[in-house]
């Protein structure tokens, strides 16, 4: 009886559905990979024995290889989105540009991510690919950075739209009030506006969260593009935070 109650508990059911998704498994592996990256830096700074550092690096490399097949052909949805967004002229122009940049960047990023996988497997070598072998990691980071830039543009634009909408709604509410502080007969409109403000505030919080995640990921991409120099402690910590946010997003979207 207790076993049955445990197995069919809503949390367990949700967890099983969560783990059944390749996206959630990839995010969990990403969390472990960046945790290893941070621990490598931490153990090195603490002068812990070299065997421990090498073991952590080996685990990190194994996880990196394991993540790659879970993202195979992930560029295809972004190519599809590119065509859909380009054809949609009703979108806000700034959001449209941001989404186009985002999907263009991610489509090519995941393409080069596949090449990185082949490189890790030893199928892509300097002999059969020439200069691409040495450039593939940097090119992947470059296109990831482009995709993140598009996401940041979209986040900033969505924030502005929500803030402007709230400002207009507040002005409309204030206009319904008389100078003596009493309310006009259109109280229903005021209630509706307050509900819209609450919904906008939810969107603002989500966009701020997404913007925070994209900025942190940009630090990792900038390092990969060799545009800035950051240690593995900073990059590992940034990756841990963004991985947790990604896991939380997938968990919240999973139906029990």
CSV table of C-alpha atoms in Angstrom, one decimal, residues 11-251:
chain,number,residue,atom,x,y,z
A,11,UNK,CA,5.5,14.5,-7.4
A,12,UNK,CA,6.9,11.1,-8.5
A,13,UNK,CA,4.7,11.0,-11.5
A,14,UNK,CA,5.9,14.5,-12.5
A,15,UNK,CA,9.5,13.5,-11.9
A,16,UNK,CA,9.2,10.5,-14.2
A,17,UNK,CA,7.7,12.6,-16.9
A,18,UNK,CA,10.4,15.2,-16.3
A,19,UNK,CA,13.2,12.6,-16.7
A,20,UNK,CA,11.6,11.1,-19.7
A,21,UNK,CA,12.3,14.3,-21.7
A,22,UNK,CA,15.7,14.6,-23.5
A,23,UNK,CA,15.7,18.3,-22.9
A,24,UNK,CA,15.5,17.8,-19.1
A,25,UNK,CA,18.2,15.1,-19.1
A,26,UNK,CA,20.4,17.4,-21.2
A,27,UNK,CA,19.9,20.3,-18.7
A,28,UNK,CA,20.8,18.0,-15.8
A,29,UNK,CA,24.0,16.9,-17.5
A,30,UNK,CA,24.7,20.6,-18.2
A,31,UNK,CA,24.4,21.3,-14.5
A,32,UNK,CA,26.8,18.5,-13.7
A,33,UNK,CA,29.3,19.7,-16.4
A,34,UNK,CA,29.5,23.2,-15.1
A,35,UNK,CA,29.6,22.0,-11.5
A,36,UNK,CA,32.7,20.0,-12.5
A,37,UNK,CA,34.1,23.1,-14.2
A,38,UNK,CA,33.7,25.1,-11.0
A,39,UNK,CA,35.1,22.3,-8.9
A,40,UNK,CA,38.1,22.0,-11.1
A,41,UNK,CA,38.9,25.7,-10.4
A,42,UNK,CA,38.1,25.4,-6.7
A,43,UNK,CA,40.3,22.3,-6.2
A,44,UNK,CA,43.1,23.9,-8.1
A,45,UNK,CA,43.0,27.1,-6.0
A,46,UNK,CA,42.9,25.0,-2.8
A,47,UNK,CA,46.0,23.0,-4.0
A,48,UNK,CA,44.2,19.7,-3.8
A,49,UNK,CA,46.1,16.8,-5.2
A,50,UNK,CA,46.4,16.6,-9.0
A,51,UNK,CA,44.7,13.2,-9.2
A,52,UNK,CA,41.5,14.7,-7.9
A,53,UNK,CA,41.6,17.6,-10.4
A,54,UNK,CA,42.3,15.2,-13.3
A,55,UNK,CA,39.4,13.0,-12.2
A,56,UNK,CA,37.0,15.9,-12.2
A,57,UNK,CA,38.2,17.0,-15.6
A,58,UNK,CA,37.7,13.5,-16.9
A,59,UNK,CA,34.1,13.4,-15.6
A,60,UNK,CA,33.5,16.9,-17.2
A,61,UNK,CA,34.8,15.6,-20.5
A,62,UNK,CA,32.6,12.5,-20.3
A,63,UNK,CA,29.5,14.6,-19.5
A,64,UNK,CA,30.3,17.0,-22.4
A,65,UNK,CA,30.3,14.0,-24.8
A,66,UNK,CA,27.1,12.6,-23.3
A,67,UNK,CA,25.3,15.9,-23.8
A,68,UNK,CA,26.0,16.3,-27.5
A,69,UNK,CA,23.7,13.5,-28.9
A,70,UNK,CA,20.8,14.9,-26.9
A,71,UNK,CA,21.1,18.1,-28.9
A,72,UNK,CA,21.6,16.4,-32.3
A,73,UNK,CA,19.3,18.0,-35.0
A,74,UNK,CA,18.2,20.7,-32.5
A,75,UNK,CA,19.0,23.2,-35.2
A,76,UNK,CA,16.0,22.2,-37.2
A,77,UNK,CA,13.3,23.8,-35.0
A,78,UNK,CA,15.2,27.1,-35.2
A,79,UNK,CA,15.4,26.9,-39.0
A,80,UNK,CA,11.6,26.4,-39.0
A,81,UNK,CA,11.1,29.3,-36.6
A,82,UNK,CA,13.3,31.5,-38.9
A,83,UNK,CA,10.9,31.0,-41.8
A,84,UNK,CA,7.8,31.4,-39.6
A,85,UNK,CA,9.1,34.7,-37.9
A,86,UNK,CA,10.3,36.1,-41.2
A,87,UNK,CA,6.8,35.6,-42.8
A,88,UNK,CA,5.0,37.1,-39.8
A,89,UNK,CA,5.0,40.9,-40.5
A,90,UNK,CA,2.4,41.5,-37.7
A,91,UNK,CA,5.1,41.0,-35.0
A,92,UNK,CA,6.6,44.1,-33.3
A,93,UNK,CA,9.5,45.0,-35.5
A,94,UNK,CA,12.1,44.9,-32.7
A,95,UNK,CA,10.9,41.6,-31.4
A,96,UNK,CA,10.9,40.2,-34.9
A,97,UNK,CA,14.5,41.3,-35.5
A,98,UNK,CA,15.5,39.9,-32.1
A,99,UNK,CA,13.8,36.5,-32.8
A,100,UNK,CA,15.3,36.3,-36.3
A,101,UNK,CA,18.8,36.9,-34.8
A,102,UNK,CA,18.1,34.5,-32.0
A,103,UNK,CA,17.0,31.6,-34.3
A,104,UNK,CA,19.7,32.3,-36.9
A,105,UNK,CA,22.4,32.2,-34.2
A,106,UNK,CA,21.0,29.1,-32.5
A,107,UNK,CA,20.5,27.2,-35.8
A,108,UNK,CA,24.1,27.6,-36.7
A,109,UNK,CA,25.3,27.1,-33.1
A,110,UNK,CA,23.6,23.7,-32.9
A,111,UNK,CA,25.1,22.8,-36.3
A,112,UNK,CA,28.6,23.5,-35.1
A,113,UNK,CA,27.7,21.8,-31.8
A,114,UNK,CA,27.2,18.6,-33.8
A,115,UNK,CA,30.6,19.1,-35.4
A,116,UNK,CA,32.1,19.5,-31.9
A,117,UNK,CA,30.6,16.1,-31.1
A,118,UNK,CA,32.2,14.5,-34.1
A,119,UNK,CA,35.5,16.2,-33.0
A,120,UNK,CA,35.2,14.7,-29.5
A,121,UNK,CA,34.5,11.3,-31.0
A,122,UNK,CA,37.6,11.6,-33.2
A,123,UNK,CA,35.5,11.5,-36.4
A,124,UNK,CA,36.4,15.1,-37.3
A,125,UNK,CA,40.1,15.5,-37.5
A,126,UNK,CA,42.6,18.0,-38.9
A,127,UNK,CA,43.3,15.7,-41.8
A,128,UNK,CA,39.7,15.4,-43.0
A,129,UNK,CA,38.5,18.9,-42.1
A,130,UNK,CA,41.5,21.1,-42.4
A,131,UNK,CA,41.2,24.5,-40.7
A,132,UNK,CA,37.6,23.8,-39.5
A,133,UNK,CA,39.0,21.4,-36.9
A,134,UNK,CA,40.8,24.2,-35.1
A,135,UNK,CA,38.0,26.8,-35.6
A,136,UNK,CA,34.8,24.7,-34.8
A,137,UNK,CA,34.8,25.5,-31.0
A,138,UNK,CA,35.2,29.2,-31.5
A,139,UNK,CA,32.6,29.3,-34.3
A,140,UNK,CA,30.1,27.5,-32.1
A,141,UNK,CA,30.7,30.0,-29.3
A,142,UNK,CA,30.3,32.9,-31.9
A,143,UNK,CA,26.9,31.7,-33.1
A,144,UNK,CA,25.8,31.0,-29.5
A,145,UNK,CA,26.7,34.6,-28.7
A,146,UNK,CA,24.7,35.8,-31.7
A,147,UNK,CA,21.6,33.7,-30.6
A,148,UNK,CA,21.9,35.1,-27.0
A,149,UNK,CA,22.2,38.6,-28.4
A,150,UNK,CA,18.9,38.1,-30.2
A,151,UNK,CA,17.3,36.8,-27.0
A,152,UNK,CA,18.5,39.8,-25.0
A,153,UNK,CA,17.1,42.2,-27.6
A,154,UNK,CA,13.7,40.4,-27.4
A,155,UNK,CA,13.8,40.4,-23.6
A,156,UNK,CA,14.5,44.2,-23.4
A,157,UNK,CA,11.8,45.0,-25.9
A,158,UNK,CA,9.2,42.8,-24.1
A,159,UNK,CA,10.2,44.6,-20.8
A,160,UNK,CA,9.6,48.0,-22.4
A,161,UNK,CA,6.3,46.9,-23.9
A,162,UNK,CA,5.1,45.7,-20.5
A,163,UNK,CA,6.3,48.8,-18.6
A,164,UNK,CA,4.6,51.1,-21.2
A,165,UNK,CA,1.4,49.1,-20.9
A,166,UNK,CA,1.4,49.4,-17.1
A,167,UNK,CA,2.0,53.1,-17.4
A,168,UNK,CA,-1.0,53.5,-19.7
A,169,UNK,CA,-3.2,51.4,-17.5
A,170,UNK,CA,-2.3,53.3,-14.4
A,171,UNK,CA,-3.0,56.6,-16.2
A,172,UNK,CA,-6.4,55.3,-17.2
A,173,UNK,CA,-7.1,54.2,-13.6
A,174,UNK,CA,-6.2,57.6,-12.3
A,175,UNK,CA,-8.4,59.3,-14.8
A,176,UNK,CA,-11.4,57.4,-13.4
A,177,UNK,CA,-10.9,58.9,-10.0
A,178,UNK,CA,-12.5,62.2,-9.1
A,179,UNK,CA,-10.6,65.0,-7.5
A,180,UNK,CA,-12.3,64.3,-4.1
A,181,UNK,CA,-10.9,60.8,-4.2
A,182,UNK,CA,-14.2,59.0,-5.0
A,183,UNK,CA,-14.5,56.6,-7.9
A,184,UNK,CA,-16.5,57.1,-11.0
A,185,UNK,CA,-19.2,54.7,-12.1
A,186,UNK,CA,-16.9,52.6,-14.3
A,187,UNK,CA,-15.4,50.5,-11.5
A,188,UNK,CA,-15.4,47.4,-13.7
A,189,UNK,CA,-12.9,49.0,-16.0
A,190,UNK,CA,-10.6,49.8,-13.0
A,191,UNK,CA,-10.8,46.2,-11.9
A,192,UNK,CA,-10.0,45.0,-15.4
A,193,UNK,CA,-7.0,47.3,-15.6
A,194,UNK,CA,-5.7,46.2,-12.3
A,195,UNK,CA,-5.9,42.5,-13.5
A,196,UNK,CA,-4.0,43.5,-16.6
A,197,UNK,CA,-1.3,45.2,-14.5
A,198,UNK,CA,-0.8,42.0,-12.5
A,199,UNK,CA,-0.5,40.0,-15.6
A,200,UNK,CA,2.1,42.5,-17.0
A,201,UNK,CA,4.0,42.2,-13.7
A,202,UNK,CA,4.2,38.5,-14.2
A,203,UNK,CA,5.5,38.9,-17.7
A,204,UNK,CA,8.1,41.5,-16.4
A,205,UNK,CA,9.4,39.0,-13.8
A,206,UNK,CA,9.7,36.3,-16.4
A,207,UNK,CA,11.5,38.5,-18.8
A,208,UNK,CA,13.8,39.8,-16.1
A,209,UNK,CA,14.6,36.2,-15.2
A,210,UNK,CA,15.2,35.3,-18.8
A,211,UNK,CA,17.4,38.3,-19.4
A,212,UNK,CA,19.5,37.5,-16.3
A,213,UNK,CA,20.0,33.9,-17.6
A,214,UNK,CA,21.0,35.1,-21.1
A,215,UNK,CA,23.5,37.7,-19.8
A,216,UNK,CA,25.1,35.0,-17.6
A,217,UNK,CA,25.3,32.6,-20.6
A,218,UNK,CA,26.7,35.4,-22.7
A,219,UNK,CA,29.8,35.5,-20.4
A,220,UNK,CA,30.4,31.8,-21.2
A,221,UNK,CA,29.9,32.5,-24.9
A,222,UNK,CA,32.2,35.6,-24.8
A,223,UNK,CA,34.9,33.5,-23.2
A,224,UNK,CA,34.5,30.8,-25.9
A,225,UNK,CA,34.7,33.5,-28.6
A,226,UNK,CA,37.9,34.7,-27.0
A,227,UNK,CA,36.5,38.2,-26.5
A,228,UNK,CA,37.0,38.2,-22.8
A,229,UNK,CA,39.1,36.3,-20.3
A,230,UNK,CA,37.4,34.8,-17.3
A,231,UNK,CA,38.5,32.0,-15.1
A,232,UNK,CA,36.7,28.6,-14.8
A,233,UNK,CA,35.3,29.6,-11.3
A,234,UNK,CA,33.3,32.4,-12.8
A,235,UNK,CA,32.2,30.5,-15.9
A,236,UNK,CA,31.4,27.4,-13.9
A,237,UNK,CA,29.2,29.4,-11.4
A,238,UNK,CA,27.4,31.2,-14.3
A,239,UNK,CA,26.7,27.8,-15.9
A,240,UNK,CA,25.4,26.3,-12.7
A,241,UNK,CA,23.0,29.2,-12.2
A,242,UNK,CA,21.7,29.2,-15.8
A,243,UNK,CA,21.4,25.4,-15.7
A,244,UNK,CA,19.2,25.6,-12.6
A,245,UNK,CA,17.0,28.2,-14.2
A,246,UNK,CA,16.6,26.0,-17.3
A,247,UNK,CA,15.8,22.9,-15.2
A,248,UNK,CA,13.2,24.9,-13.2
A,249,UNK,CA,11.6,26.1,-16.5
A,250,UNK,CA,11.3,22.6,-17.8
A,251,UNK,CA,10.0,21.3,-14.4
